[in-house]
PDB file of C-alpha atoms (C1' of nucleotides) in Angstrom:
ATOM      1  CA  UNK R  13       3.278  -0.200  33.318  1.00  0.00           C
ATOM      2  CA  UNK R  14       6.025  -1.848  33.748  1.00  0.00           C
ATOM      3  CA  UNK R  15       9.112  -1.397  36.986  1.00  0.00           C
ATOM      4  CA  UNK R  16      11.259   1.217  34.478  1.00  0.00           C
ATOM      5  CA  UNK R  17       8.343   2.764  33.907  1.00  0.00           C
ATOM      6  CA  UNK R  18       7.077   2.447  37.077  1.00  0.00           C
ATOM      7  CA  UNK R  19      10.273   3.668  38.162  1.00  0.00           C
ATOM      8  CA  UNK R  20      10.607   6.681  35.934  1.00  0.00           C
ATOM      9  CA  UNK R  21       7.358   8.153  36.188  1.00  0.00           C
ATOM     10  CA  UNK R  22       7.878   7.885  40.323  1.00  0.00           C
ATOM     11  CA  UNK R  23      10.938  10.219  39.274  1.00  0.00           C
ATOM     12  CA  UNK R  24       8.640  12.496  37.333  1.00  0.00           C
ATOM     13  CA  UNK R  25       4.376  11.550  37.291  1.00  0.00           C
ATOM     14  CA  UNK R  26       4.179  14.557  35.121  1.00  0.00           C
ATOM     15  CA  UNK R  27       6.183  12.571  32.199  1.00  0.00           C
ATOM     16  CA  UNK R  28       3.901  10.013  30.061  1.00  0.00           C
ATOM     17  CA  UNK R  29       5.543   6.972  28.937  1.00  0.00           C
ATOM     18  CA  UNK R  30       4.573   4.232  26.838  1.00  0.00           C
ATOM     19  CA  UNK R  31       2.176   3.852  23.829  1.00  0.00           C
ATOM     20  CA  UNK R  32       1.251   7.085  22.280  1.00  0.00           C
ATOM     21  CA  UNK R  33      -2.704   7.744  22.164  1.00  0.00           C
ATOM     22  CA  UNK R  34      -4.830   8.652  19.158  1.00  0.00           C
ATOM     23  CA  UNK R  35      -5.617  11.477  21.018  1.00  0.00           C
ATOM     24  CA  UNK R  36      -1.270  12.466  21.754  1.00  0.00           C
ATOM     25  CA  UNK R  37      -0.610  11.787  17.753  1.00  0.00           C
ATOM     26  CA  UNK R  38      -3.211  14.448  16.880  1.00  0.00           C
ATOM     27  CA  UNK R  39      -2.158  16.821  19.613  1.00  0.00           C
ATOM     28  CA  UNK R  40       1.218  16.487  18.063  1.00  0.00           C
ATOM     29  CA  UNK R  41       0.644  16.562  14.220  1.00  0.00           C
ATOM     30  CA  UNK R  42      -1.702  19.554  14.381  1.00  0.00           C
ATOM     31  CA  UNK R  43       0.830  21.318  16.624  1.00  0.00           C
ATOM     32  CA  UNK R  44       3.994  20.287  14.237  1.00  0.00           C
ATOM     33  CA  UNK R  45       1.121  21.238  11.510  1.00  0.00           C
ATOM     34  CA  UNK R  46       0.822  24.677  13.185  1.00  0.00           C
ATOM     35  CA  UNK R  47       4.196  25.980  14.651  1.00  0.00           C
ATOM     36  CA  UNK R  48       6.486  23.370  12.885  1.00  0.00           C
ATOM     37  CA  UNK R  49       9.380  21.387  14.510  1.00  0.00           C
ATOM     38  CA  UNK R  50      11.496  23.518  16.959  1.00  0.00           C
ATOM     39  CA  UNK R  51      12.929  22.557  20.310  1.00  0.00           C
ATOM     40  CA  UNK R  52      11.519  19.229  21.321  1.00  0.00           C
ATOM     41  CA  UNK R  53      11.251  19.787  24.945  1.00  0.00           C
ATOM     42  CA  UNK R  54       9.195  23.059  24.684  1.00  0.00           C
ATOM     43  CA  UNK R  55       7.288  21.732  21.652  1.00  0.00           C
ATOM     44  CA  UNK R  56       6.344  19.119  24.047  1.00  0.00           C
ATOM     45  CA  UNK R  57       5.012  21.619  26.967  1.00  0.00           C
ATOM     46  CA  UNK R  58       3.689  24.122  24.538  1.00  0.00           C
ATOM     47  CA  UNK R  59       1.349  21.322  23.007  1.00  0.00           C
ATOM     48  CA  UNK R  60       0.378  20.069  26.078  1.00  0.00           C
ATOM     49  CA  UNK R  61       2.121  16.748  25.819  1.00  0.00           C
ATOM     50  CA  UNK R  62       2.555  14.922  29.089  1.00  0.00           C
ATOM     51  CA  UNK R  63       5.806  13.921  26.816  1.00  0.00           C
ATOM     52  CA  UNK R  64       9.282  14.547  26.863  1.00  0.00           C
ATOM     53  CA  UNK R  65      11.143  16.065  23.644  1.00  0.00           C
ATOM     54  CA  UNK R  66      12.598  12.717  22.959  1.00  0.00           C
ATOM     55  CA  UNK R  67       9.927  11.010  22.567  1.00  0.00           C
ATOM     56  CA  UNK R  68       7.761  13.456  20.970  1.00  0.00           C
ATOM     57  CA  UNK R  69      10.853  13.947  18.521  1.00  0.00           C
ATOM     58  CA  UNK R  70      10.984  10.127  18.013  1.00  0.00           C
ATOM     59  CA  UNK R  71       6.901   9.685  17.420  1.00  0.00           C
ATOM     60  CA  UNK R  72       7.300  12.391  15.182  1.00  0.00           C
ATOM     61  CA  UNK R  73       9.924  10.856  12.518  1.00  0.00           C
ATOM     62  CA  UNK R  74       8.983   7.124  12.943  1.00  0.00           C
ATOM     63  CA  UNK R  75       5.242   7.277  12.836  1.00  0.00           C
ATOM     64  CA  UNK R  76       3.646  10.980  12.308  1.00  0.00           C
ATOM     65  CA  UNK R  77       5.555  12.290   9.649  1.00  0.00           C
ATOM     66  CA  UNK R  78       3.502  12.452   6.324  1.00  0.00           C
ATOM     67  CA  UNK R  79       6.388  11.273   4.010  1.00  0.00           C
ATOM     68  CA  UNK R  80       7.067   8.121   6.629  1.00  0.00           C
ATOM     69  CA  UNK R  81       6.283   4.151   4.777  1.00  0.00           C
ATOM     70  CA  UNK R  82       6.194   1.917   6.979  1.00  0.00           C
ATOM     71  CA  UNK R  83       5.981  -2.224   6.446  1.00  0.00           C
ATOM     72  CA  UNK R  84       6.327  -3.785   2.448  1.00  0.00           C
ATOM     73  CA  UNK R  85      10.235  -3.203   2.388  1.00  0.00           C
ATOM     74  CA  UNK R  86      10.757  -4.084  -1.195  1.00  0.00           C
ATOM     75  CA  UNK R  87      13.408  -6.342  -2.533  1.00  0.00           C
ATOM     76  CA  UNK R  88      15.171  -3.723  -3.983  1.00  0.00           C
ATOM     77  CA  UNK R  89      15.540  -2.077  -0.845  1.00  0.00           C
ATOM     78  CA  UNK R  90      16.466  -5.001   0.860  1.00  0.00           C
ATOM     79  CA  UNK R  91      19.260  -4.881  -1.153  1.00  0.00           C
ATOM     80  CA  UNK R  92      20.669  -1.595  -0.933  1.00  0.00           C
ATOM     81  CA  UNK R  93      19.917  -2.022   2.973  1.00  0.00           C
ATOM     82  CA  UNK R  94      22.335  -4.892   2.297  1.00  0.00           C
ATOM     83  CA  UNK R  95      24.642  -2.723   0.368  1.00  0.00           C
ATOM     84  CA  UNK R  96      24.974   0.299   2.593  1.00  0.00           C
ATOM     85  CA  UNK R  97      25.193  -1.851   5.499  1.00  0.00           C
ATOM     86  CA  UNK R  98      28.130  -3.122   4.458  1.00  0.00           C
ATOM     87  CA  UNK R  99      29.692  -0.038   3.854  1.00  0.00           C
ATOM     88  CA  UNK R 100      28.955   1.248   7.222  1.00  0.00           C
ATOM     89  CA  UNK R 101      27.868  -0.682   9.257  1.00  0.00           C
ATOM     90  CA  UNK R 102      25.154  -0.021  11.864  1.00  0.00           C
ATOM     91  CA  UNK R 103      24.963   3.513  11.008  1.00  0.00           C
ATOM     92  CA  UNK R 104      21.558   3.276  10.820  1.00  0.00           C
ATOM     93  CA  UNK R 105      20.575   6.721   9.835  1.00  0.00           C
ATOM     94  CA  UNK R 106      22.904   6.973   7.600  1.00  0.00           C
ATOM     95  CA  UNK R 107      21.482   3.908   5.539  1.00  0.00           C
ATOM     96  CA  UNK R 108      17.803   5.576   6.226  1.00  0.00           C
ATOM     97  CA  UNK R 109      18.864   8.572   4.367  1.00  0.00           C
ATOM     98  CA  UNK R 110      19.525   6.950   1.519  1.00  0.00           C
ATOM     99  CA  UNK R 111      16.205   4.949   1.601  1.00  0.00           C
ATOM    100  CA  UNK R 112      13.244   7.633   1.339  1.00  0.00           C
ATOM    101  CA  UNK R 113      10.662   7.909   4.044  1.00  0.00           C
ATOM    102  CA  UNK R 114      12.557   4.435   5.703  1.00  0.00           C
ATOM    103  CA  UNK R 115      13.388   5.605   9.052  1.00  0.00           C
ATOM    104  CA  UNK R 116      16.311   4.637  10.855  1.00  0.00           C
ATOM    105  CA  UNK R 117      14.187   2.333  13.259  1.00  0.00           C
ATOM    106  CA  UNK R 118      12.574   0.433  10.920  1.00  0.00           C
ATOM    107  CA  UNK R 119      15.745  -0.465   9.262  1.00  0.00           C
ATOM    108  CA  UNK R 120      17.087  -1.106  12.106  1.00  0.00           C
ATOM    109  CA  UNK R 121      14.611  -3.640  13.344  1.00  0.00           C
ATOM    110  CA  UNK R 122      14.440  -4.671   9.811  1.00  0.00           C
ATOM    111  CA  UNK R 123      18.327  -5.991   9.766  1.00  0.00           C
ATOM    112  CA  UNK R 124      18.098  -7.183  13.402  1.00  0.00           C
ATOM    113  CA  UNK R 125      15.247  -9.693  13.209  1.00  0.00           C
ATOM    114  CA  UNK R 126      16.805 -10.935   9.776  1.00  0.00           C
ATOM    115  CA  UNK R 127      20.410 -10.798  10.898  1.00  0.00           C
ATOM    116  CA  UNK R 128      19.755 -12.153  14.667  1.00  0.00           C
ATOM    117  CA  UNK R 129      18.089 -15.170  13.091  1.00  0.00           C
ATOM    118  CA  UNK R 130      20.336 -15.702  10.909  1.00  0.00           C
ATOM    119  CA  UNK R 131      22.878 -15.401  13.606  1.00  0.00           C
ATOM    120  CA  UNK R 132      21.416 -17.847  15.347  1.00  0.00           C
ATOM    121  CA  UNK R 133      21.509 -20.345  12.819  1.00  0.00           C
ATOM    122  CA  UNK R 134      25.021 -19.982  12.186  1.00  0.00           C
ATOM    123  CA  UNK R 135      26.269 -20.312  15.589  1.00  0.00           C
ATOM    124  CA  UNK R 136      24.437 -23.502  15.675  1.00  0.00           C
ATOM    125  CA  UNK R 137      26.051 -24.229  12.453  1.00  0.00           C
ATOM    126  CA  UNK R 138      29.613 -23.277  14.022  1.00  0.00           C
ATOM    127  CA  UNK R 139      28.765 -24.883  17.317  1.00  0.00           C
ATOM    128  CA  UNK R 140      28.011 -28.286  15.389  1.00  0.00           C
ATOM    129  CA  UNK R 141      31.171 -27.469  12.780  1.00  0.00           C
ATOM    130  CA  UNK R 142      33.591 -27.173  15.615  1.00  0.00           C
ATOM    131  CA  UNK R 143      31.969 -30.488  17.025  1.00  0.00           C
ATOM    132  CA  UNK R 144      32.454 -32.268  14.103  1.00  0.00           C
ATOM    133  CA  UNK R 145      36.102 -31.500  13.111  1.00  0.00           C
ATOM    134  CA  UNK R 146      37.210 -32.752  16.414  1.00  0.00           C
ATOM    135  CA  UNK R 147      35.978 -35.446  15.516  1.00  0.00           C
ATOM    136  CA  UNK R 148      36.995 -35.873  12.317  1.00  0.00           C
ATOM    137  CA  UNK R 149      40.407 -34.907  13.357  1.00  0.00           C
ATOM    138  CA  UNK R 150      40.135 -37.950  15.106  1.00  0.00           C
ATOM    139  CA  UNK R 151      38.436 -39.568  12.240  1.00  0.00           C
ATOM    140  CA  UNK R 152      40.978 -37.991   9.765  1.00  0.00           C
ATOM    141  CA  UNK R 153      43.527 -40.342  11.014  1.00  0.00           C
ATOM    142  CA  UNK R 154      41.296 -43.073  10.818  1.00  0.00           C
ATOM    143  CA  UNK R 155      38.862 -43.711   8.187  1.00  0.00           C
ATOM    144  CA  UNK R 156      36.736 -41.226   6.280  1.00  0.00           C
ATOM    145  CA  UNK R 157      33.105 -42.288   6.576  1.00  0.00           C
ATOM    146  CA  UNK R 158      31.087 -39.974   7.974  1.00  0.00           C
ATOM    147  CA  UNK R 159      28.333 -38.307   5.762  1.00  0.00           C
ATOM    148  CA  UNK R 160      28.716 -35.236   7.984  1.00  0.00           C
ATOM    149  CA  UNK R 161      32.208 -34.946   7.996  1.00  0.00           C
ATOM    150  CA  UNK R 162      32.685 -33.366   4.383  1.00  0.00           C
ATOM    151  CA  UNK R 163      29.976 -30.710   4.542  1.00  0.00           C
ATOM    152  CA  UNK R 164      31.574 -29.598   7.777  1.00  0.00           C
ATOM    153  CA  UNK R 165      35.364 -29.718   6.256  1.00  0.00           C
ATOM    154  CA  UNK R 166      34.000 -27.770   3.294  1.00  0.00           C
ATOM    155  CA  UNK R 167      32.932 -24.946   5.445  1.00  0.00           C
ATOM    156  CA  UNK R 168      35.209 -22.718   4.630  1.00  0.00           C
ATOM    157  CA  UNK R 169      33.707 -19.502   6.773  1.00  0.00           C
ATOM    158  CA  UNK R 170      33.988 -16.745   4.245  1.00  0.00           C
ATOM    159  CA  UNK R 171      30.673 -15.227   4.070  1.00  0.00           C
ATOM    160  CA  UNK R 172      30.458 -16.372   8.780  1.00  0.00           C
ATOM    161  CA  UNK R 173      33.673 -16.267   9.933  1.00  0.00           C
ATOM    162  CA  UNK R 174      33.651 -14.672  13.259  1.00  0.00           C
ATOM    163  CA  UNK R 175      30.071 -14.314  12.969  1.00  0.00           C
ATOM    164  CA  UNK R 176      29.300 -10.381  13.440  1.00  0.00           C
ATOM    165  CA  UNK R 177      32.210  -8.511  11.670  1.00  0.00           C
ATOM    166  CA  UNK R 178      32.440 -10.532   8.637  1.00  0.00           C
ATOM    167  CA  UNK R 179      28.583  -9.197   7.513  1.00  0.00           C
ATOM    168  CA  UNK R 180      29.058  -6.012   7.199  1.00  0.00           C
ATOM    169  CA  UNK R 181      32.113  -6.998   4.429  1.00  0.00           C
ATOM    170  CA  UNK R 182      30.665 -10.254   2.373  1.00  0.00           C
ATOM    171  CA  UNK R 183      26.954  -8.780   2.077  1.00  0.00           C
ATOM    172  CA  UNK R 184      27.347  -6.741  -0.973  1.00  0.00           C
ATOM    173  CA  UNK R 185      29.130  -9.747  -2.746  1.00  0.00           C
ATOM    174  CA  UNK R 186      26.129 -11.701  -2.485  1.00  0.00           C
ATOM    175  CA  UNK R 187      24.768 -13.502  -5.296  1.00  0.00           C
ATOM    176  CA  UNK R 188      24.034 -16.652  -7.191  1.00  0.00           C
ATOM    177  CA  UNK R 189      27.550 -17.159  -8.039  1.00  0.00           C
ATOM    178  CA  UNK R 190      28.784 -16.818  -4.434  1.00  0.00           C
ATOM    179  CA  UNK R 191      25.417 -19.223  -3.810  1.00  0.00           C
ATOM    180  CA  UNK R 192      26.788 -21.619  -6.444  1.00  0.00           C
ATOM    181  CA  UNK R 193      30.374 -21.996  -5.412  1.00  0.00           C
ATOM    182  CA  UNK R 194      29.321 -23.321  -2.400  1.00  0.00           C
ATOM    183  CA  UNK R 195      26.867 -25.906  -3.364  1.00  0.00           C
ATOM    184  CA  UNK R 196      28.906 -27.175  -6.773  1.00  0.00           C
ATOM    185  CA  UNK R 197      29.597 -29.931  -4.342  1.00  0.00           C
ATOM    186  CA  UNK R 198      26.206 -32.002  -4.200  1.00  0.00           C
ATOM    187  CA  UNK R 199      27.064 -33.910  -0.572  1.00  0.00           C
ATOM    188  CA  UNK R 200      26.974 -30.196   0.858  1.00  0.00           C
ATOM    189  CA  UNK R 201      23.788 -30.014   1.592  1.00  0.00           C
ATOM    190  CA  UNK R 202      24.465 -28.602   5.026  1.00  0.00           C
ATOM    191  CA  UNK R 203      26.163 -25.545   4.072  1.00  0.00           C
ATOM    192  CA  UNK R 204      23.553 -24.903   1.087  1.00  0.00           C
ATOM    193  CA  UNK R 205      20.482 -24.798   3.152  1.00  0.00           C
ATOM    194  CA  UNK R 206      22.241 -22.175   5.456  1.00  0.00           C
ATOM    195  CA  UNK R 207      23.382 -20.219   2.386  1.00  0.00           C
ATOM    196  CA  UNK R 208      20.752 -20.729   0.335  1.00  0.00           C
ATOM    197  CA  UNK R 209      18.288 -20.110   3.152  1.00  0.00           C
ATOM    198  CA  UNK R 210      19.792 -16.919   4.171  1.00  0.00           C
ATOM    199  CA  UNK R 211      19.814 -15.765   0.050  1.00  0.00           C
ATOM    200  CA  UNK R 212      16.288 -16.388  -0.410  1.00  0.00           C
ATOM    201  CA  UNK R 213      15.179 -14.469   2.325  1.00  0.00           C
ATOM    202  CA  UNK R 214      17.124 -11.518   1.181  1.00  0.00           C
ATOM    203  CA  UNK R 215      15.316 -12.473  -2.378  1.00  0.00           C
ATOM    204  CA  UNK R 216      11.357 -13.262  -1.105  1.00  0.00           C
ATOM    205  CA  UNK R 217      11.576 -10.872   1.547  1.00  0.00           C
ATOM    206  CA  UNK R 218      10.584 -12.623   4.369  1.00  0.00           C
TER     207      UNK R 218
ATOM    208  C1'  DA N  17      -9.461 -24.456  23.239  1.00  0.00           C
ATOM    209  C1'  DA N  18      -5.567 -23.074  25.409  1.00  0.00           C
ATOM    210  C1'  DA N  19      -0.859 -22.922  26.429  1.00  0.00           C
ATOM    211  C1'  DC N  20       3.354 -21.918  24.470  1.00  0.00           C
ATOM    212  C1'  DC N  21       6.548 -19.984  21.104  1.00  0.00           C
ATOM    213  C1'  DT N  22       8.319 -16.802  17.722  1.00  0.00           C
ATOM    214  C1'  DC N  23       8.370 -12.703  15.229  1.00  0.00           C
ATOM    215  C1'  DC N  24       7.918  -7.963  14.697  1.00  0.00           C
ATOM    216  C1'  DC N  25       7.881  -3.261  15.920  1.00  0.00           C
ATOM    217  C1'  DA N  26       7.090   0.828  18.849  1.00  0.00           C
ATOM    218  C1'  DA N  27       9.259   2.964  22.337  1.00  0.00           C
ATOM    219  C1'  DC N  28      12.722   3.595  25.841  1.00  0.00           C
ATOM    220  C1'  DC N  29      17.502   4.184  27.533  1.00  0.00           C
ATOM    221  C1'  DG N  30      22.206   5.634  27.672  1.00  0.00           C
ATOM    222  C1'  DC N  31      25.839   7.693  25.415  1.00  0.00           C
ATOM    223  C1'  DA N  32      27.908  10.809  21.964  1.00  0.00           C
ATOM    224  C1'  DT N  33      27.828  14.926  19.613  1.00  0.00           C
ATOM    225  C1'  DC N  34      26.444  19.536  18.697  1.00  0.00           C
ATOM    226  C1'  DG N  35      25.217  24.285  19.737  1.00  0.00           C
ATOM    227  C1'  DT N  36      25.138  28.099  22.681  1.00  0.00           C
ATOM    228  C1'  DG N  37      26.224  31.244  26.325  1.00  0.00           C
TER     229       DG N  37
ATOM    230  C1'  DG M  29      38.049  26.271  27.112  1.00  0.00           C
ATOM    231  C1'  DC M  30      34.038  24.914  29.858  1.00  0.00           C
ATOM    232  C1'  DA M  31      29.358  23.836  31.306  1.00  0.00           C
ATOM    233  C1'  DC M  32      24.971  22.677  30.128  1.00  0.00           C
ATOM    234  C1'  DG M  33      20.975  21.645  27.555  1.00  0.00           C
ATOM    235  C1'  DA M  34      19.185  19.818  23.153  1.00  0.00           C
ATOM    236  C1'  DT M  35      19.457  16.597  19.671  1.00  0.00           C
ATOM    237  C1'  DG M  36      20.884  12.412  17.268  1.00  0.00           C
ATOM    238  C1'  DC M  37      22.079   7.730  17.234  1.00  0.00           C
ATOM    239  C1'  DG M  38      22.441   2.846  18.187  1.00  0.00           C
ATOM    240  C1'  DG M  39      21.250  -0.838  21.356  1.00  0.00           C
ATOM    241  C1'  DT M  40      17.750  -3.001  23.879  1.00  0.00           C
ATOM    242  C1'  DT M  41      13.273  -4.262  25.654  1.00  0.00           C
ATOM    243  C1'  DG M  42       8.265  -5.179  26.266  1.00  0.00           C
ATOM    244  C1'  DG M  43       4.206  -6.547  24.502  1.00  0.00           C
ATOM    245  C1'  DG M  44       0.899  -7.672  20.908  1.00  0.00           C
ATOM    246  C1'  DA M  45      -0.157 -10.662  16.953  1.00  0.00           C
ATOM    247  C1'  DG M  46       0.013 -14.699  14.738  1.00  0.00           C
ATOM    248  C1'  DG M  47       1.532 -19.420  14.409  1.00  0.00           C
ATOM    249  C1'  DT M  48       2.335 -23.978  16.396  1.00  0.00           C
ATOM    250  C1'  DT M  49       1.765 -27.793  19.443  1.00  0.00           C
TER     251       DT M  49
END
DNA sequence: AAACCTCCCAACCGCATCGTG
DNA sequence: GCACGATGCGGTTGGGAGGTT
């Protein structure tokens, strides 16, 4: 237990938090099984839950429900992920609707451990951009000779630009031709691997 | 072998919205 | 129109699993 849940169930010792038992899950299917869903909170007590409705509600469509898949998100779902996402954005349940038995959760945590690593990697990449052009503004002036310099000038930010808004607009237009424009020019290795990187995951899945 | 790191996901929290009296 | 409880949603967190050093 940990100090919110410490602190909660000081509030109320009747509420269980936490992990949800073998024992709970059954309690909970055979009662949804029985009665059907219906007002969480009395659901709760009339099973005998030492749960609130929330989270009985929330156990029930990301892990009991019969029609829930879970894991194996396919590339083709990746993409419409992709695609719906950048129509609207982190409306998460929205975009599950439109992807049987995905709940909004897993899509959610889906897009957030792909995005936040991706984000990651581009704020390094825009830390290390901004970096470089002040130096090669001072290097503009002078002499053009570093290796570095070009990839970083190249950067135009169209698919990273202010880093969060810009996804939810450029994702859809992803593809090899988007890929390609970028890396016609063979010293910009830099920018490819980021680009590149960030396509194949979308492609492999991983 | 073990310490450390990273990734992933289940679950919680707070806020917004909806429904009802 | 208002108050209140229930539900839905999105953001965040904690911890386990697996990988790396």
């Amino acid at each position: 237990m940990d100090k919110k849940q410490q602190c909660k169930t000081s509030q109320d010792p009747e509420v269980r938090k936490g992990p949800w038992t073998m024992e709970e899950d059954l309690i909970l299917m055979n009662y949804i099984a029985n009665h059907g869903e219906g007002v969480w909170n009395s659901l709760a007590k009339a099973a005998g839950l030492k749960r609130n409705g929330k989270s009985c509600r929330l156990r029930w469509l990301n892990y009991l429900r019969p029609d829930v898949r879970r894991g194996n998100i396919t590339p083709e779902e990746q993409l419409l992920i992709m695609e719906l996402h950048a129509k609207w954005g982190n409306r998460w349940s929205k975009i599950a609707k439109h992807l049987p038995g995905r709940t909004d959760n897993e899509i959610k945590n889906y897009w957030r451990t792909r995005i936040q690593k991706h984000i990651k990697q581009a704020e390094n990449f825009q830390q290390q951009s901004s970096n470089n052009s002040e130096i090669n503004d001072h290097q503009a002036s002078t002499s053009h000779v570093s290796t570095m310099a070009e990839p970083m000038e190249m950067y135009s930010p169209p698919c990273y630009q202010g880093m969060l808004e810009p996804f939810s607009t450029q994702f859809p237009t992803i593809n090899p031709d988007q890929s390609s424009c970028c890396t016609n020019d063979n010293n910009n290795i830099n920018y490819w691997s980021m680009e590149d990187s960030w396509s194949m995951q979308l492609l492999n899945g991983d």
